[in-house]
Short mmCIF file of C-alpha atoms in Angstrom, two decimals:
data_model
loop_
_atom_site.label_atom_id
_atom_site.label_comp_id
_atom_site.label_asym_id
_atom_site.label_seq_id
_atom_site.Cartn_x
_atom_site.Cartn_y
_atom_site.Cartn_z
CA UNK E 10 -139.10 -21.70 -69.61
CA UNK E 11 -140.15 -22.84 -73.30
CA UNK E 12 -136.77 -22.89 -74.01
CA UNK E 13 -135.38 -25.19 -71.40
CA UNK E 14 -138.93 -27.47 -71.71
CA UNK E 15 -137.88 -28.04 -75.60
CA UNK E 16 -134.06 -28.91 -73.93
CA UNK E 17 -135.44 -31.32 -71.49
CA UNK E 18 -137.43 -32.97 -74.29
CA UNK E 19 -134.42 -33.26 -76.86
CA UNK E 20 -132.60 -34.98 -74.34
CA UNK E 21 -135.16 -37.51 -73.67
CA UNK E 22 -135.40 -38.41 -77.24
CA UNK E 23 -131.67 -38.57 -77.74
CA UNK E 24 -131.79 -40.82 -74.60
CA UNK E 25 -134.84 -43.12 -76.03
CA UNK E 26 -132.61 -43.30 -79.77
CA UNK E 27 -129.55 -44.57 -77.39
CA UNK E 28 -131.36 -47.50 -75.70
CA UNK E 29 -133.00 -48.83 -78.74
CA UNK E 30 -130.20 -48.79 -81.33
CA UNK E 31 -127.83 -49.87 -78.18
CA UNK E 32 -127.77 -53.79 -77.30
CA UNK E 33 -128.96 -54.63 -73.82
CA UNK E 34 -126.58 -55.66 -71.20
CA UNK E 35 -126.10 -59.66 -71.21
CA UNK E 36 -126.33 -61.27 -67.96
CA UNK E 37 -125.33 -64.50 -66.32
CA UNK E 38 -129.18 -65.70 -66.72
CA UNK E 39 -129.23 -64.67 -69.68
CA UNK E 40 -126.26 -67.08 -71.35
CA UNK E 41 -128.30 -70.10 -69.70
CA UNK E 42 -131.73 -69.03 -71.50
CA UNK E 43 -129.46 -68.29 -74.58
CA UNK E 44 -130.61 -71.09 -77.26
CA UNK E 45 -127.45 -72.67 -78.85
CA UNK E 46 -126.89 -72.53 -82.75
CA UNK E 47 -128.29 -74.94 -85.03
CA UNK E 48 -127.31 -78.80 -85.53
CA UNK E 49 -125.88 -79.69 -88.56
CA UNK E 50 -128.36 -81.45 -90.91
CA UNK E 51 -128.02 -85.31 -89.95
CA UNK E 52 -126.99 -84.99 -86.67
CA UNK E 53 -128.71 -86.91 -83.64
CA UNK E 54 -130.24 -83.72 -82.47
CA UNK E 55 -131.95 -83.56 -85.91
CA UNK E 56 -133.06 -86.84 -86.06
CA UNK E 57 -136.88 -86.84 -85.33
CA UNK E 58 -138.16 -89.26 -83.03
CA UNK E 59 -139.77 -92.90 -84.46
CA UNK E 60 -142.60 -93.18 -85.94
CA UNK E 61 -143.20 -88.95 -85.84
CA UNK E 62 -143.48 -89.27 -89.84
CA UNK E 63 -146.22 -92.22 -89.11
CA UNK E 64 -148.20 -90.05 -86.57
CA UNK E 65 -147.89 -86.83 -88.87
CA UNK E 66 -149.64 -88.87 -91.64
CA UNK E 67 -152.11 -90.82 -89.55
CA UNK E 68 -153.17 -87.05 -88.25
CA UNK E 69 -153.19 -85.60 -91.51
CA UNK E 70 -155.69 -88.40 -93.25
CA UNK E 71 -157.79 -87.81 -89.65
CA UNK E 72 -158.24 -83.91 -90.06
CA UNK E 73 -158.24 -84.37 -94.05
CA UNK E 74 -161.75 -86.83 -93.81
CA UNK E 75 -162.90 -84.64 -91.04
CA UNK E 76 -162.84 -81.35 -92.65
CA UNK E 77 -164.20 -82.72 -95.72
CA UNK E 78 -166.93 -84.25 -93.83
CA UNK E 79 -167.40 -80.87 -91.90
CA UNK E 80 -167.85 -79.07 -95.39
CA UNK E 81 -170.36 -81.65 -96.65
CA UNK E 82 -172.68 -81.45 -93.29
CA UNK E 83 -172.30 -77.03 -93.37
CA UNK E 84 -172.73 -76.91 -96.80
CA UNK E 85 -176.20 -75.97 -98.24
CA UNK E 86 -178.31 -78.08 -101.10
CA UNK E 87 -180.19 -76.89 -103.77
CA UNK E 88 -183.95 -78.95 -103.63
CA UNK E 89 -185.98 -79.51 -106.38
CA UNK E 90 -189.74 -78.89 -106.73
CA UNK E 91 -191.33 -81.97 -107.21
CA UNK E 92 -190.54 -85.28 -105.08
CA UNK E 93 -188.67 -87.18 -107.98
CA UNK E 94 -186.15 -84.11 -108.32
CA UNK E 95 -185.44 -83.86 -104.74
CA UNK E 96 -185.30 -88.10 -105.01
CA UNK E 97 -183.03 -88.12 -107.71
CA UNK E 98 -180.86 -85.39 -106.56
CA UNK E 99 -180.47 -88.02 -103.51
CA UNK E 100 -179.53 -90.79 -106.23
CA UNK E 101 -176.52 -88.35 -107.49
CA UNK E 102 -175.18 -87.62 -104.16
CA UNK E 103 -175.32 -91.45 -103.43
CA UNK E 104 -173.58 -92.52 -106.35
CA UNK E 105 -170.96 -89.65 -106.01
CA UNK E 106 -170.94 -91.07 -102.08
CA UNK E 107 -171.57 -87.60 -100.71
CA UNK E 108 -173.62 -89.25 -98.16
CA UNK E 109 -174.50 -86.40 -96.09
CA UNK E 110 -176.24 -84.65 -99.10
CA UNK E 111 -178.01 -87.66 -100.37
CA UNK E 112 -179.54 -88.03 -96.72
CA UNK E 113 -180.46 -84.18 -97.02
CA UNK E 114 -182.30 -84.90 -100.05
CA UNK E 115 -184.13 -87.85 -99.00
CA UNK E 116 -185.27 -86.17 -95.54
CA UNK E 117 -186.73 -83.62 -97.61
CA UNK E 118 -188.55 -85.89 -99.78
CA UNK E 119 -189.93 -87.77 -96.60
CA UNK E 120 -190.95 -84.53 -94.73
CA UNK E 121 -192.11 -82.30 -97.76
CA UNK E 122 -193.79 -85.42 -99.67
CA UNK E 123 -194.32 -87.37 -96.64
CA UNK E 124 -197.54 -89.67 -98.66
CA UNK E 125 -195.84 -90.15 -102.05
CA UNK E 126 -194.57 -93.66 -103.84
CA UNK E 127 -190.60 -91.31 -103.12
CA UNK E 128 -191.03 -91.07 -99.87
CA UNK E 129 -190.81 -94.85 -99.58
CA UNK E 130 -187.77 -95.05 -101.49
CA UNK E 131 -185.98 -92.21 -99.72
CA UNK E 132 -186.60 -94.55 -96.50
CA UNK E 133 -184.72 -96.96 -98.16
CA UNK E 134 -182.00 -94.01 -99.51
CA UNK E 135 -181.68 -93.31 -95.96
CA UNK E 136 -180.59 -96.54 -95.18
CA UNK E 137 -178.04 -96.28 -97.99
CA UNK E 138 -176.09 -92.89 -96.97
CA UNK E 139 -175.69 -94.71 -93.58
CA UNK E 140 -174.17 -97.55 -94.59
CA UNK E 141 -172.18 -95.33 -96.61
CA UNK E 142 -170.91 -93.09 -94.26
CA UNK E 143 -169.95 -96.72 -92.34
CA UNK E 144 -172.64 -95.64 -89.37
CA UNK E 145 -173.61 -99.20 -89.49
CA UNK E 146 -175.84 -99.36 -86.01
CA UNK E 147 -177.86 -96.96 -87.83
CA UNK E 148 -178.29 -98.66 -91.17
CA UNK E 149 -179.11 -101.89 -89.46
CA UNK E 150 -182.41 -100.21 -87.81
CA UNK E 151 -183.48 -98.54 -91.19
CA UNK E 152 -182.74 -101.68 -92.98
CA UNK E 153 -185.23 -103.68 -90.47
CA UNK E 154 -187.68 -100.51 -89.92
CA UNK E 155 -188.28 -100.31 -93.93
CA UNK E 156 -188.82 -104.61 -93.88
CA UNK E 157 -191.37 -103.97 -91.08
CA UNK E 158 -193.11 -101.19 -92.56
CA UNK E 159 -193.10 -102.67 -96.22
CA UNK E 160 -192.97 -106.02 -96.11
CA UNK E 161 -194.64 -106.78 -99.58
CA UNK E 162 -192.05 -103.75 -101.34
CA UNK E 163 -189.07 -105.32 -103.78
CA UNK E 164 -186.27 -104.68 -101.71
CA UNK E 165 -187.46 -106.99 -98.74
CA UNK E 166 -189.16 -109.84 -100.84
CA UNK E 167 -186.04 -110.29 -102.88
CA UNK E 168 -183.65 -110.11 -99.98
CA UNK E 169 -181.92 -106.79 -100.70
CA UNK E 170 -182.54 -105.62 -97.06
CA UNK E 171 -181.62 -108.63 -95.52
CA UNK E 172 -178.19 -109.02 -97.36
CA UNK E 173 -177.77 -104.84 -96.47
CA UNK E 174 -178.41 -105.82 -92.77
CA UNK E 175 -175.60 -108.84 -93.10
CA UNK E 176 -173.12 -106.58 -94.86
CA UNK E 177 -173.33 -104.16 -92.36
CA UNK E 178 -172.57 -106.81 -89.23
CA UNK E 179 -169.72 -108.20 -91.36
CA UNK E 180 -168.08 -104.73 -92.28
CA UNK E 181 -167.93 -104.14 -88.05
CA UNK E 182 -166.06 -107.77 -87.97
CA UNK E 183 -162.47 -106.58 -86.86
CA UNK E 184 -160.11 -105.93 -89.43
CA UNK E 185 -156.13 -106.78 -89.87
CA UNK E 186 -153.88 -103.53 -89.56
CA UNK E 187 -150.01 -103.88 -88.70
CA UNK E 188 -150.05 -101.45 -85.66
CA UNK E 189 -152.90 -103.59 -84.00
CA UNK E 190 -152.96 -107.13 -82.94
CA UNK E 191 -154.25 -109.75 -85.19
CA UNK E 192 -158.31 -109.62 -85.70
CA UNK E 193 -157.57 -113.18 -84.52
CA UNK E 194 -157.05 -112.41 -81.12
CA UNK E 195 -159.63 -109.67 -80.67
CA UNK E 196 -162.92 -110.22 -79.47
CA UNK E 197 -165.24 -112.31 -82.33
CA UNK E 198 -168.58 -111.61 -80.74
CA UNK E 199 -168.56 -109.23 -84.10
CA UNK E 200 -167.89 -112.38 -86.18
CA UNK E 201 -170.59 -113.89 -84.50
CA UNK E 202 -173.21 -112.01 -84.98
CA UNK E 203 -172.38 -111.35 -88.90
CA UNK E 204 -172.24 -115.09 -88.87
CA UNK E 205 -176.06 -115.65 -87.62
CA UNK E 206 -177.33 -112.98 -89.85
CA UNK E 207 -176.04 -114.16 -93.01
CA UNK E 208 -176.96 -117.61 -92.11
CA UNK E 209 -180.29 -116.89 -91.71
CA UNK E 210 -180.21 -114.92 -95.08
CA UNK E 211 -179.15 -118.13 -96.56
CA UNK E 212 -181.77 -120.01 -94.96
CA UNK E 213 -185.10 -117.58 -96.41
CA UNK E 214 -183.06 -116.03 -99.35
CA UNK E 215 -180.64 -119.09 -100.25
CA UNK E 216 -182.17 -118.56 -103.86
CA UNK E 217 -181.83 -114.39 -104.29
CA UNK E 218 -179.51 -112.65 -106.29
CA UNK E 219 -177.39 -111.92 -103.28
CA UNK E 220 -177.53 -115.58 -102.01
CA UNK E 221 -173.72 -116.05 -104.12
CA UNK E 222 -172.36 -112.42 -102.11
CA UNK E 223 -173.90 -113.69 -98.87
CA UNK E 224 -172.48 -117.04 -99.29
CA UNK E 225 -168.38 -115.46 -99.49
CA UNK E 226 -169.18 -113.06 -96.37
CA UNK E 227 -170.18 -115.99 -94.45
CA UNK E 228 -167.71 -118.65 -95.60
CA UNK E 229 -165.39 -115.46 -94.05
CA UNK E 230 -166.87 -115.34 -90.71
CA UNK E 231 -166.83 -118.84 -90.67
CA UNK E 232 -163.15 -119.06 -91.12
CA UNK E 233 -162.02 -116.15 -88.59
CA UNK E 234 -163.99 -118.04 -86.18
CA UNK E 235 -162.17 -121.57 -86.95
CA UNK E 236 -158.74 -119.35 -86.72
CA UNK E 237 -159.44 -117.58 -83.26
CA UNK E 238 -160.54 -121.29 -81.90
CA UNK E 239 -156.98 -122.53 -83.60
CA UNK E 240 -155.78 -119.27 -81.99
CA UNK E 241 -156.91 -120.23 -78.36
CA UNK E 242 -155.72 -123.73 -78.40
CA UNK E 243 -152.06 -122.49 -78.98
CA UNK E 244 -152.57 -120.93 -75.93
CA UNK E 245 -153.90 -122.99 -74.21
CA UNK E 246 -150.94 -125.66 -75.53
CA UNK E 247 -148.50 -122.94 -74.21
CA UNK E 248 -149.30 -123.01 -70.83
CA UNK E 249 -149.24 -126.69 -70.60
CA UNK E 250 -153.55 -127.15 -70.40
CA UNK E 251 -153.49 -129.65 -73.45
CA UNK E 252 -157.20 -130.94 -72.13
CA UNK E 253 -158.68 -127.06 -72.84
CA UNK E 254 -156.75 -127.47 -77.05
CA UNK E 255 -158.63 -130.83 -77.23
CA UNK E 256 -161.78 -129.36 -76.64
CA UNK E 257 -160.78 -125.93 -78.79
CA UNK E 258 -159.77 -127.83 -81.53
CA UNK E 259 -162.81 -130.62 -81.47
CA UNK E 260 -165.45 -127.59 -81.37
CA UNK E 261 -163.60 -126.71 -84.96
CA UNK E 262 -163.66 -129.85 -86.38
CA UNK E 263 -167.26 -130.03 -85.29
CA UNK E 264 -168.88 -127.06 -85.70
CA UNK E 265 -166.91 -125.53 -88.72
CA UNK E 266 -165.86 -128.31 -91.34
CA UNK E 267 -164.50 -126.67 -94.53
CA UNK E 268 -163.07 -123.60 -93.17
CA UNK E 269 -159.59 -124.43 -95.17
CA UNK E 270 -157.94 -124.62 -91.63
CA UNK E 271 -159.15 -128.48 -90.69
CA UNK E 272 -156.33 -130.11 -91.79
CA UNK E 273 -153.97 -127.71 -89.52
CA UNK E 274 -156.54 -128.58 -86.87
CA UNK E 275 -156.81 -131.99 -87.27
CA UNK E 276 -153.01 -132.62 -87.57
CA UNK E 277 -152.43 -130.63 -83.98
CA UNK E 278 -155.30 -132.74 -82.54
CA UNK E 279 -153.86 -135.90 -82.82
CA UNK E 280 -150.79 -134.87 -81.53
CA UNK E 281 -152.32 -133.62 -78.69
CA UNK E 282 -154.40 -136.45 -78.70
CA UNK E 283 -150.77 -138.49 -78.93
CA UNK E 284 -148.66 -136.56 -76.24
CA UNK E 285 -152.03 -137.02 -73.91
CA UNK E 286 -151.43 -141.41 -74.26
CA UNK E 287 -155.15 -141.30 -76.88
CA UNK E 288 -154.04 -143.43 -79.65
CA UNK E 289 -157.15 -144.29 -80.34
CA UNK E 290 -158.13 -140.80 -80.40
CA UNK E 291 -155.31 -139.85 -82.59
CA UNK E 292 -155.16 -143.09 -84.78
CA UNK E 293 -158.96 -141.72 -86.07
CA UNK E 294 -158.03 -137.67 -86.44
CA UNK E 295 -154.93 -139.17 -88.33
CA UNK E 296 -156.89 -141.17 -90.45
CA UNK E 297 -159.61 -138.87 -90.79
CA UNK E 298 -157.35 -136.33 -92.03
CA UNK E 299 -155.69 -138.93 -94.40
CA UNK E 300 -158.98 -139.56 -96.04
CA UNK E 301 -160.72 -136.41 -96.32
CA UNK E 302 -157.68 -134.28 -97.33
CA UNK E 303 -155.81 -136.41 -99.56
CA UNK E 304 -154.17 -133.66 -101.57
CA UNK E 305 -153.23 -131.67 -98.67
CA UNK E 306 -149.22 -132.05 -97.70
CA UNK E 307 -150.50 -132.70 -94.22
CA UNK E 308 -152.01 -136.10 -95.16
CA UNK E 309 -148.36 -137.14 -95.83
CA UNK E 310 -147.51 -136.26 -91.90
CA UNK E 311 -150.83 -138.27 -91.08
CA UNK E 312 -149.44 -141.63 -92.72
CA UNK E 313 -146.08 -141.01 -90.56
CA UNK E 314 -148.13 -141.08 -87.82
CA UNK E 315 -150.63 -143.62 -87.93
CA UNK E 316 -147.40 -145.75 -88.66
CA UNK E 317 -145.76 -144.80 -85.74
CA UNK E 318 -149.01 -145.97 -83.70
CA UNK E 319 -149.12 -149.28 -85.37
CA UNK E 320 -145.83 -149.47 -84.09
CA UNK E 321 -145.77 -148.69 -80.65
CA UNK E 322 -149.45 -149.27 -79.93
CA UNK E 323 -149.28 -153.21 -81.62
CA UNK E 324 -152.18 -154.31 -79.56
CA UNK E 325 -154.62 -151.27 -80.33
CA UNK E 326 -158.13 -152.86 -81.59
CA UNK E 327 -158.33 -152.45 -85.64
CA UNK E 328 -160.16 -148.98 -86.38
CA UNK E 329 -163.55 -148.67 -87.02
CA UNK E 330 -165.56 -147.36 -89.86
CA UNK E 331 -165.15 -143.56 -90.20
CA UNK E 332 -168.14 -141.63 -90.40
CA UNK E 333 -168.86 -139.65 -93.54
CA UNK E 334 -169.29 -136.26 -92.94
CA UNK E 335 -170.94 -133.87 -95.11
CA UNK E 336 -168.60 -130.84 -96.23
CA UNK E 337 -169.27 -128.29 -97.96
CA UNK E 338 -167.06 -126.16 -100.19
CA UNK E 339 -166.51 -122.59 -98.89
CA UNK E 340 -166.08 -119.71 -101.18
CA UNK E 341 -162.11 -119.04 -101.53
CA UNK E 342 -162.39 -115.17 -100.64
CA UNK E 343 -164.75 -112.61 -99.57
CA UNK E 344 -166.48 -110.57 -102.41
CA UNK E 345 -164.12 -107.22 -103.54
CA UNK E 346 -165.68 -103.65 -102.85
CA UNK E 347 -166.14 -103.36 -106.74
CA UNK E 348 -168.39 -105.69 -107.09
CA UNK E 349 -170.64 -105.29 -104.35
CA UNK E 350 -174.92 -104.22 -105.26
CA UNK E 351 -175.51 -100.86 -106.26
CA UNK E 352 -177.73 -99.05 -104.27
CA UNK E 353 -181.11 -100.09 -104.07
CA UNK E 354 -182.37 -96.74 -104.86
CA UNK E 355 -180.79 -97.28 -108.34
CA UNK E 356 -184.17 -97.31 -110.19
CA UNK E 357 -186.25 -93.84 -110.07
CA UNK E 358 -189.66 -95.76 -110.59
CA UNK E 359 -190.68 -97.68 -107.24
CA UNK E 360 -191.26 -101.64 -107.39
#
């Protein structure tokens, strides 16, 4: 019986050998599943879809910030023993704009140190790393907090604060990238509120250090606010409501001289102004825009214009006196990252 047990077990072997070395049977079902060679390099079936390079990139910068951020927040920090080391460890990190650390640093000086002259500063370090790390709501309420709870310290009597608080409403202003809509036709209530906030810097702080900074940032808001109103009036011309453009384009006329769109806005409101049967109305934006922008190439347009109305309006009353109006130069552009204040934690001996 041993002998025929070691026959029966030979044969399964040789059988086991035969079924893997053989190739299975290939069935009908088994052509369709059957994946078909290789396209040729270049051919449509290689050709990867639009924009696949774009979204591989965009997903890719995405995880790249992430992870590093991930790293930064898991990593651990080696403190110091007194409260200046720990302070100006939190310095380092800020300058090196490892935010994360320099906010681990200055928590420790506030909670291990909680009554010393660092602690106050590491309030104000705090507020920093946040506006760092572009968490802006957050900086904004450490930026007021530290004015309320020191209102006699350096950094709110010579405006520091203040101008951090209007930097961080302008840097949530919506920004111009080419696979969005203009920030023109977004939402301004952004703008807006940057635009109050440095305006009322100006207004305490108008002689501060940061009064020249604040001044660039808000002659920005002020313009992205004239070009959405130019924005809506376009619309509004589009769908044949020329009465809602008048009043689009006279609120930027009004409310934001200077903002290096008035003579496009005052050239489109007397047309309107023309096409409506005003020639009064358009006789004095003509003229107005003759006057006060006499090296612009729209002024030129203007003085076509107002001769056209002498012509066909002949018995129009002569024009009266125009108004001065006080304008006052804008900035040309808003102030490059390079240049913007250093942190105010940049001294290690509290003011």
């Amino acid at each position: 019986m041993a002998a025929a047990y070691r026959k029966n077990q030979e044969r399964r072997k040789v059988t086991a050998r035969a079924l893997l070395t053989s190739p299975p049977p290939v069935t009908e079902s088994d052509t369709r599943m059957r994946p078909s060679a290789p396209s040729p390099p270049g051919s449509a079936s290689d050709v990867s879809p639009p924009g696949c390079g774009l979204l591989l990139c965009l997903l890719l910068c995405f995880f790249t910030s992430g992870c590093a951020a991930f790293v930064e927040n898991v990593r651990p920090v080696t403190y110091g023993t007194t409260a200046k080391d720990n302070y100006e460890k939190g310095l380092r990190s800020l300058r090196g704009e490892s935010y994360l650390d320099a906010a681990k640093y200055f928590n420790y000086v506030k909670s291990h140190f909680g009554f010393s002259k660092w602690a106050t500063l590491s309030e104000l370090g705090l507020a920093d790393a946040a506006l760092g790390r572009e968490a802006y709501i957050e900086a904004i309420d450490a930026y007021d907090a530290f004015q309320r709870s020191h209102p006699s310290h350096e950094r709110t009597v010579d405006g520091y604060c203040a101008f951090k608080v209007g930097e961080a409403h302008y840097k949530q202003v919506p920004s111009d990238w080419f696979l969005l809509p203009p920030s023109y036709e977004k939402d301004q209530g952004a703008v807006g509120d940057a635009m109050r906030v440095l305006s009322s810097f100006l207004d305490k702080y108008g002689d501060s250090a940061y009064a020249d900074k604040v001044r660039t940032l808000f002659a920005e808001t002020i313009r992205r606010l004239a070009d959405h109103e130019l924005y809506v009036a376009r619309y509004y011309l589009d769908r044949n409501r020329p009465q809602a453009a008048i009043w689009r384009l006279e609120y930027v006329v009004s409310k934001y001289p200077g903002a290096r769109r008035e003579p496009e806005v005052l050239l489109l409101l007397g047309q309107v102004y023309l096409k409506q049967e005003k020639p009064r109305e358009a006789r004095d934006t003509f003229r107005r825009l003759r006057i006060e922008h006499q090296t612009d190439y729209r002024a030129a347009q203007a003085q076509l214009y107002l001769d056209y109305i002498t012509r066909r309006y002949p018995d129009l009353p002569p024009p009266s006196e125009l108004k001065p109006r006080h304008i006052e130069p804008l900035p040309v552009a808003p102030v490059p990252p390079a240049e913007e204040a250093e942190p105010a934690a940049e001294s290690a001996e509290p003011g």
